[in-house]
Amino acid sequence: MNEFSGPPAGPGDLDVRWHAGWPSAKHDPAPEIQVHAYDESTLILRQNMSVHFEAPFVFLFLGADRALLLDTGATSDERYFPLRRTVDAAIEDWLVRHPRPGYGLLVAHTHGHGDHIAADGQFTGRPDTTVVGTGLPDVIDFFGLAGWPDTRAELDLGGGRILDVIPGPGHQEAAVVLYDRATGLLLTGDSFYPGMLYVQDPAAFTATVDRLLDFCATRPVTHVLGCHIEMTTAPGDAYPRGTTYQPDEPPLQLTVGQLTALRTALTETGGRPGAHIFDNFIVDITG
């Protein structure tokens, strides 16, 4: 039975206030990981900023045959960041409502920077689990992306839950963007989010944005979700790097219209090194 086939039923629940640290990090009463159900089979997790200032978002997609954990956060030690325990509990809860004899887990990444792969080791030895390597050859080989970056692949989690895998270099050479057909969510990693967009390769980054806009032109996109929030609600204003308390954050979600604005911004910057400030993001070209 194709439980997830067909177009997105509509936007899920993003009526959530993300925990954004505490005035005194060591006295923060919130859990190490905030878990929010976008819908029954799609969870968004945020690492507590008091544990690590990057406070990355992590995503769990549950299909009929296996789940996908996209990214593993910025802290390896499970005492301070119990990601595996949190993911195992979420999967067990889902399986109570959707029982089946066996269930796998795939751990993949938006890209290979340390704040997105740190807890990979927590999943070493976990039964029925595959952890995708972070190097470009690993990514190309696992997803079947021969012809990188001018190609796409499909990732099937079973029951009709399919995610499109789109090459996304520019921020990092092995970056990918995923589109979940069941929800219409576009997962852009560190390529696009309300914050500092660090551009390592301007030409590759611009090509990635063009690739995404071409893709979005023919798909229903409900939200664009990156992996961080670094801006304040004031246009063009970002929190300083290393901040562990951000009480005036904007929402995580962005739109395809704002992605189009990023493309316009890239034309305006002309690839010039430096930080270029725009209302919803800052393009930082490292040169």
Short mmCIF file of C-alpha atoms in Angstrom, two decimals:
data_model
loop_
_atom_site.label_atom_id
_atom_site.label_comp_id
_atom_site.label_asym_id
_atom_site.label_seq_id
_atom_site.Cartn_x
_atom_site.Cartn_y
_atom_site.Cartn_z
CA MET A 1 0.00 0.00 0.00
CA ASN A 2 1.33 3.42 -0.94
CA GLU A 3 0.73 5.30 2.30
CA PHE A 4 2.52 8.42 1.09
CA SER A 5 1.62 8.59 -2.59
CA GLY A 6 0.00 11.59 -4.21
CA PRO A 7 0.67 15.32 -3.89
CA PRO A 8 1.22 16.90 -0.46
CA ALA A 9 -1.99 17.00 1.54
CA GLY A 10 -1.12 20.52 2.66
CA PRO A 11 1.27 22.21 5.02
CA GLY A 12 1.94 20.46 8.31
CA ASP A 13 2.30 22.08 11.70
CA LEU A 14 4.93 24.80 12.04
CA ASP A 15 3.11 26.59 14.82
CA VAL A 16 6.07 26.11 17.13
CA ARG A 17 8.31 28.34 19.20
CA TRP A 18 11.81 26.98 18.82
CA HIS A 19 13.87 26.96 21.96
CA ALA A 20 16.68 29.44 21.36
CA GLY A 21 18.97 29.00 24.34
CA TRP A 22 18.89 30.61 27.77
CA PRO A 23 20.47 33.69 29.36
CA SER A 24 22.69 31.34 31.38
CA ALA A 25 23.47 28.25 29.31
CA LYS A 26 24.38 26.05 32.28
CA HIS A 27 21.02 26.80 33.91
CA ASP A 28 18.90 26.13 30.82
CA PRO A 29 15.88 24.04 31.93
CA ALA A 30 15.00 22.84 28.42
CA PRO A 31 15.95 19.37 27.12
CA GLU A 32 19.02 18.87 24.97
CA ILE A 33 16.82 18.23 21.93
CA GLN A 34 13.51 19.85 21.07
CA VAL A 35 11.25 17.53 19.07
CA HIS A 36 8.35 18.88 17.02
CA ALA A 37 5.96 16.79 14.93
CA TYR A 38 5.40 18.51 11.59
CA ASP A 39 3.00 15.66 10.95
CA GLU A 40 2.64 12.09 12.19
CA SER A 41 5.54 10.82 10.08
CA THR A 42 7.78 13.89 9.88
CA LEU A 43 9.70 15.21 12.89
CA ILE A 44 11.87 18.31 13.18
CA LEU A 45 14.49 18.28 15.94
CA ARG A 46 16.60 21.17 17.16
CA GLN A 47 19.74 20.85 19.23
CA ASN A 48 19.63 23.10 22.27
CA MET A 49 21.70 26.24 21.76
CA SER A 50 22.90 25.91 25.35
CA VAL A 51 24.58 22.63 24.34
CA HIS A 52 26.12 24.00 21.15
CA PHE A 53 25.78 27.50 19.74
CA GLU A 54 25.17 26.23 16.21
CA ALA A 55 21.79 24.79 17.38
CA PRO A 56 21.34 22.84 14.14
CA PHE A 57 18.03 21.39 13.03
CA VAL A 58 17.81 17.66 12.30
CA PHE A 59 15.00 15.96 10.39
CA LEU A 60 13.40 12.53 10.74
CA PHE A 61 11.24 11.15 7.92
CA LEU A 62 9.38 7.90 8.54
CA GLY A 63 8.47 5.74 5.56
CA ALA A 64 6.82 2.34 5.38
CA ASP A 65 10.09 0.37 5.28
CA ARG A 66 12.66 2.65 6.90
CA ALA A 67 13.26 6.08 8.34
CA LEU A 68 15.66 8.76 7.18
CA LEU A 69 17.57 10.81 9.73
CA LEU A 70 18.94 13.84 7.94
CA ASP A 71 22.01 15.17 9.78
CA THR A 72 23.22 14.26 13.27
CA GLY A 73 23.96 17.62 14.89
CA ALA A 74 26.98 19.31 16.41
CA THR A 75 27.83 17.22 19.48
CA SER A 76 29.10 13.65 19.54
CA ASP A 77 28.72 12.81 23.24
CA GLU A 78 25.34 11.25 23.94
CA ARG A 79 25.48 12.49 27.54
CA TYR A 80 25.02 16.04 26.25
CA PHE A 81 23.22 15.27 23.01
CA PRO A 82 21.21 12.01 23.21
CA LEU A 83 20.30 11.88 19.54
CA ARG A 84 20.16 8.10 19.13
CA ARG A 85 17.98 7.70 22.20
CA THR A 86 15.65 10.41 20.93
CA VAL A 87 15.44 8.93 17.43
CA ASP A 88 14.93 5.40 18.74
CA ALA A 89 12.07 6.60 20.95
CA ALA A 90 10.44 8.42 18.03
CA ILE A 91 10.68 5.37 15.78
CA GLU A 92 9.36 3.06 18.50
CA ASP A 93 6.41 5.38 19.06
CA TRP A 94 5.66 5.44 15.32
CA LEU A 95 5.88 1.65 15.10
CA VAL A 96 3.30 1.28 17.87
CA ARG A 97 0.86 3.06 15.56
CA HIS A 98 2.22 1.49 12.35
CA PRO A 99 3.41 -1.99 13.31
CA ARG A 100 5.55 -4.00 10.88
CA PRO A 101 7.97 -6.89 11.35
CA GLY A 102 11.16 -5.04 10.55
CA TYR A 103 12.24 -1.43 10.16
CA GLY A 104 15.45 0.20 9.01
CA LEU A 105 17.16 3.52 9.54
CA LEU A 106 19.19 5.51 7.05
CA VAL A 107 21.44 8.27 8.39
CA ALA A 108 22.40 10.80 5.72
CA HIS A 109 23.55 14.42 5.67
CA THR A 110 22.83 17.72 4.00
CA HIS A 111 26.62 18.16 3.89
CA GLY A 112 29.76 17.11 5.69
CA HIS A 113 30.54 19.98 8.04
CA GLY A 114 31.14 19.07 11.67
CA ASP A 115 27.96 20.60 13.08
CA HIS A 116 25.90 18.25 10.91
CA ILE A 117 27.72 14.94 11.35
CA ALA A 118 29.05 14.96 14.92
CA ALA A 119 26.72 12.29 16.33
CA ASP A 120 27.14 9.79 13.49
CA GLY A 121 29.06 7.56 15.89
CA GLN A 122 26.01 7.15 18.11
CA PHE A 123 24.50 5.00 15.36
CA THR A 124 27.50 2.70 14.94
CA GLY A 125 26.37 -0.87 15.49
CA ARG A 126 22.68 -0.01 15.53
CA PRO A 127 20.78 -2.90 13.86
CA ASP A 128 19.33 -2.35 10.38
CA THR A 129 21.09 1.00 10.10
CA THR A 130 23.13 2.54 7.28
CA VAL A 131 25.21 5.68 7.81
CA VAL A 132 26.12 7.38 4.53
CA GLY A 133 29.70 8.63 4.28
CA THR A 134 30.26 12.37 4.06
CA GLY A 135 32.79 12.59 1.23
CA LEU A 136 31.72 13.46 -2.30
CA PRO A 137 32.49 9.95 -3.69
CA ASP A 138 30.41 8.43 -0.84
CA VAL A 139 27.45 10.70 -1.59
CA ILE A 140 27.60 10.12 -5.35
CA ASP A 141 27.91 6.36 -4.94
CA PHE A 142 25.20 5.88 -2.31
CA PHE A 143 22.51 7.99 -3.96
CA GLY A 144 23.45 7.07 -7.54
CA LEU A 145 24.34 10.61 -8.59
CA ALA A 146 26.64 9.82 -11.49
CA GLY A 147 26.95 12.96 -13.58
CA TRP A 148 27.19 15.17 -10.49
CA PRO A 149 26.05 17.92 -10.16
CA ASP A 150 23.81 17.83 -13.24
CA THR A 151 21.64 14.95 -12.14
CA ARG A 152 19.07 13.92 -9.53
CA ALA A 153 18.22 10.75 -7.66
CA GLU A 154 15.26 9.28 -5.79
CA LEU A 155 15.40 7.97 -2.23
CA ASP A 156 12.57 5.54 -1.47
CA LEU A 157 11.65 4.99 2.18
CA GLY A 158 8.81 2.63 1.29
CA GLY A 159 5.06 2.98 1.00
CA GLY A 160 5.38 5.68 -1.62
CA ARG A 161 7.46 8.01 0.55
CA ILE A 162 10.04 9.25 -1.93
CA LEU A 163 12.52 12.08 -1.54
CA ASP A 164 14.30 13.69 -4.47
CA VAL A 165 18.03 14.16 -3.95
CA ILE A 166 19.47 17.22 -5.69
CA PRO A 167 23.19 18.09 -5.79
CA GLY A 168 23.82 21.31 -3.91
CA PRO A 169 27.53 22.23 -3.95
CA GLY A 170 28.75 25.75 -3.30
CA HIS A 171 28.61 25.92 0.47
CA GLN A 172 30.41 22.58 0.66
CA GLU A 173 31.41 20.31 -2.19
CA ALA A 174 29.27 17.30 -1.19
CA ALA A 175 26.14 19.20 -0.16
CA VAL A 176 22.74 17.92 -1.25
CA VAL A 177 19.20 19.27 -1.06
CA LEU A 178 16.27 16.93 -0.48
CA TYR A 179 12.63 17.36 -1.46
CA ASP A 180 10.03 15.27 0.36
CA ARG A 181 7.14 14.57 -1.98
CA ALA A 182 4.82 13.60 0.88
CA THR A 183 5.02 17.01 2.58
CA GLY A 184 6.38 19.33 -0.10
CA LEU A 185 9.26 20.30 2.18
CA LEU A 186 12.50 21.40 0.53
CA LEU A 187 15.45 20.70 2.84
CA THR A 188 18.28 23.06 1.93
CA GLY A 189 20.82 22.43 4.70
CA ASP A 190 23.27 25.32 4.96
CA SER A 191 22.65 26.45 1.40
CA PHE A 192 19.62 28.53 2.38
CA TYR A 193 18.30 29.49 5.81
CA PRO A 194 17.68 32.70 7.79
CA GLY A 195 21.30 33.42 8.61
CA MET A 196 24.86 33.62 7.30
CA LEU A 197 25.12 31.79 3.98
CA TYR A 198 28.80 30.91 3.72
CA VAL A 199 29.66 30.55 0.04
CA GLN A 200 32.83 28.62 -0.65
CA ASP A 201 32.43 28.45 -4.43
CA PRO A 202 30.27 31.30 -5.85
CA ALA A 203 29.84 29.74 -9.31
CA ALA A 204 28.80 26.36 -7.90
CA PHE A 205 26.52 28.02 -5.33
CA THR A 206 24.77 30.10 -8.00
CA ALA A 207 24.31 26.99 -10.14
CA THR A 208 22.78 25.23 -7.14
CA VAL A 209 20.26 28.02 -6.61
CA ASP A 210 19.38 27.92 -10.32
CA ARG A 211 18.97 24.15 -10.10
CA LEU A 212 16.64 24.50 -7.12
CA LEU A 213 14.52 27.20 -8.73
CA ASP A 214 14.13 25.08 -11.87
CA PHE A 215 13.07 22.16 -9.67
CA CYS A 216 10.61 24.23 -7.64
CA ALA A 217 8.97 25.61 -10.78
CA THR A 218 7.27 22.26 -11.37
CA ARG A 219 6.69 21.00 -7.80
CA PRO A 220 4.46 22.06 -4.92
CA VAL A 221 6.79 23.42 -2.23
CA THR A 222 5.13 24.07 1.12
CA HIS A 223 8.19 25.36 2.98
CA VAL A 224 11.92 25.74 2.48
CA LEU A 225 13.73 24.53 5.61
CA GLY A 226 17.41 25.05 6.28
CA CYS A 227 19.40 23.89 9.28
CA HIS A 228 19.94 27.04 11.35
CA ILE A 229 18.36 30.30 12.48
CA GLU A 230 20.89 33.12 12.90
CA MET A 231 18.96 36.29 12.00
CA THR A 232 16.92 38.46 14.32
CA THR A 233 13.45 39.68 13.35
CA ALA A 234 14.98 43.01 12.27
CA PRO A 235 15.72 43.03 8.52
CA GLY A 236 19.38 42.39 7.77
CA ASP A 237 20.38 41.85 11.39
CA ALA A 238 22.12 38.66 12.50
CA TYR A 239 23.14 37.44 15.92
CA PRO A 240 26.94 37.35 16.42
CA ARG A 241 28.56 33.99 15.77
CA GLY A 242 28.78 32.01 18.99
CA THR A 243 25.60 33.46 20.50
CA THR A 244 23.88 30.98 22.83
CA TYR A 245 20.67 32.93 23.48
CA GLN A 246 18.55 34.26 20.62
CA PRO A 247 15.24 35.47 22.05
CA ASP A 248 14.28 37.42 18.93
CA GLU A 249 14.50 34.79 16.21
CA PRO A 250 12.42 34.71 13.01
CA PRO A 251 10.74 31.46 11.93
CA LEU A 252 12.86 28.67 10.43
CA GLN A 253 10.77 28.34 7.29
CA LEU A 254 11.45 30.33 4.14
CA THR A 255 9.66 30.43 0.78
CA VAL A 256 10.46 29.83 -2.86
CA GLY A 257 9.97 33.57 -3.31
CA GLN A 258 12.79 34.19 -0.85
CA LEU A 259 14.91 31.64 -2.71
CA THR A 260 14.32 33.73 -5.82
CA ALA A 261 15.45 36.76 -3.82
CA LEU A 262 18.66 34.88 -3.02
CA ARG A 263 19.29 34.40 -6.73
CA THR A 264 18.84 38.13 -7.29
CA ALA A 265 21.20 38.81 -4.39
CA LEU A 266 23.86 36.60 -5.95
CA THR A 267 23.68 38.63 -9.14
CA GLU A 268 24.05 41.82 -7.11
CA THR A 269 27.10 40.53 -5.24
CA GLY A 270 28.84 39.54 -8.46
CA GLY A 271 30.91 36.98 -6.57
CA ARG A 272 32.75 39.68 -4.62
CA PRO A 273 34.28 38.40 -1.37
CA GLY A 274 32.78 39.67 1.87
CA ALA A 275 29.49 39.73 3.77
CA HIS A 276 26.58 41.07 1.70
CA ILE A 277 23.56 41.92 3.85
CA PHE A 278 19.95 41.34 2.76
CA ASP A 279 16.69 41.34 4.70
CA ASN A 280 16.35 37.61 5.41
CA PHE A 281 19.91 36.35 5.01
CA ILE A 282 23.53 37.42 4.64
CA VAL A 283 25.62 36.11 1.75
CA ASP A 284 29.19 35.66 2.99
CA ILE A 285 31.51 34.91 0.08
CA THR A 286 34.82 33.57 1.31
CA GLY A 287 36.57 34.24 -1.98
#
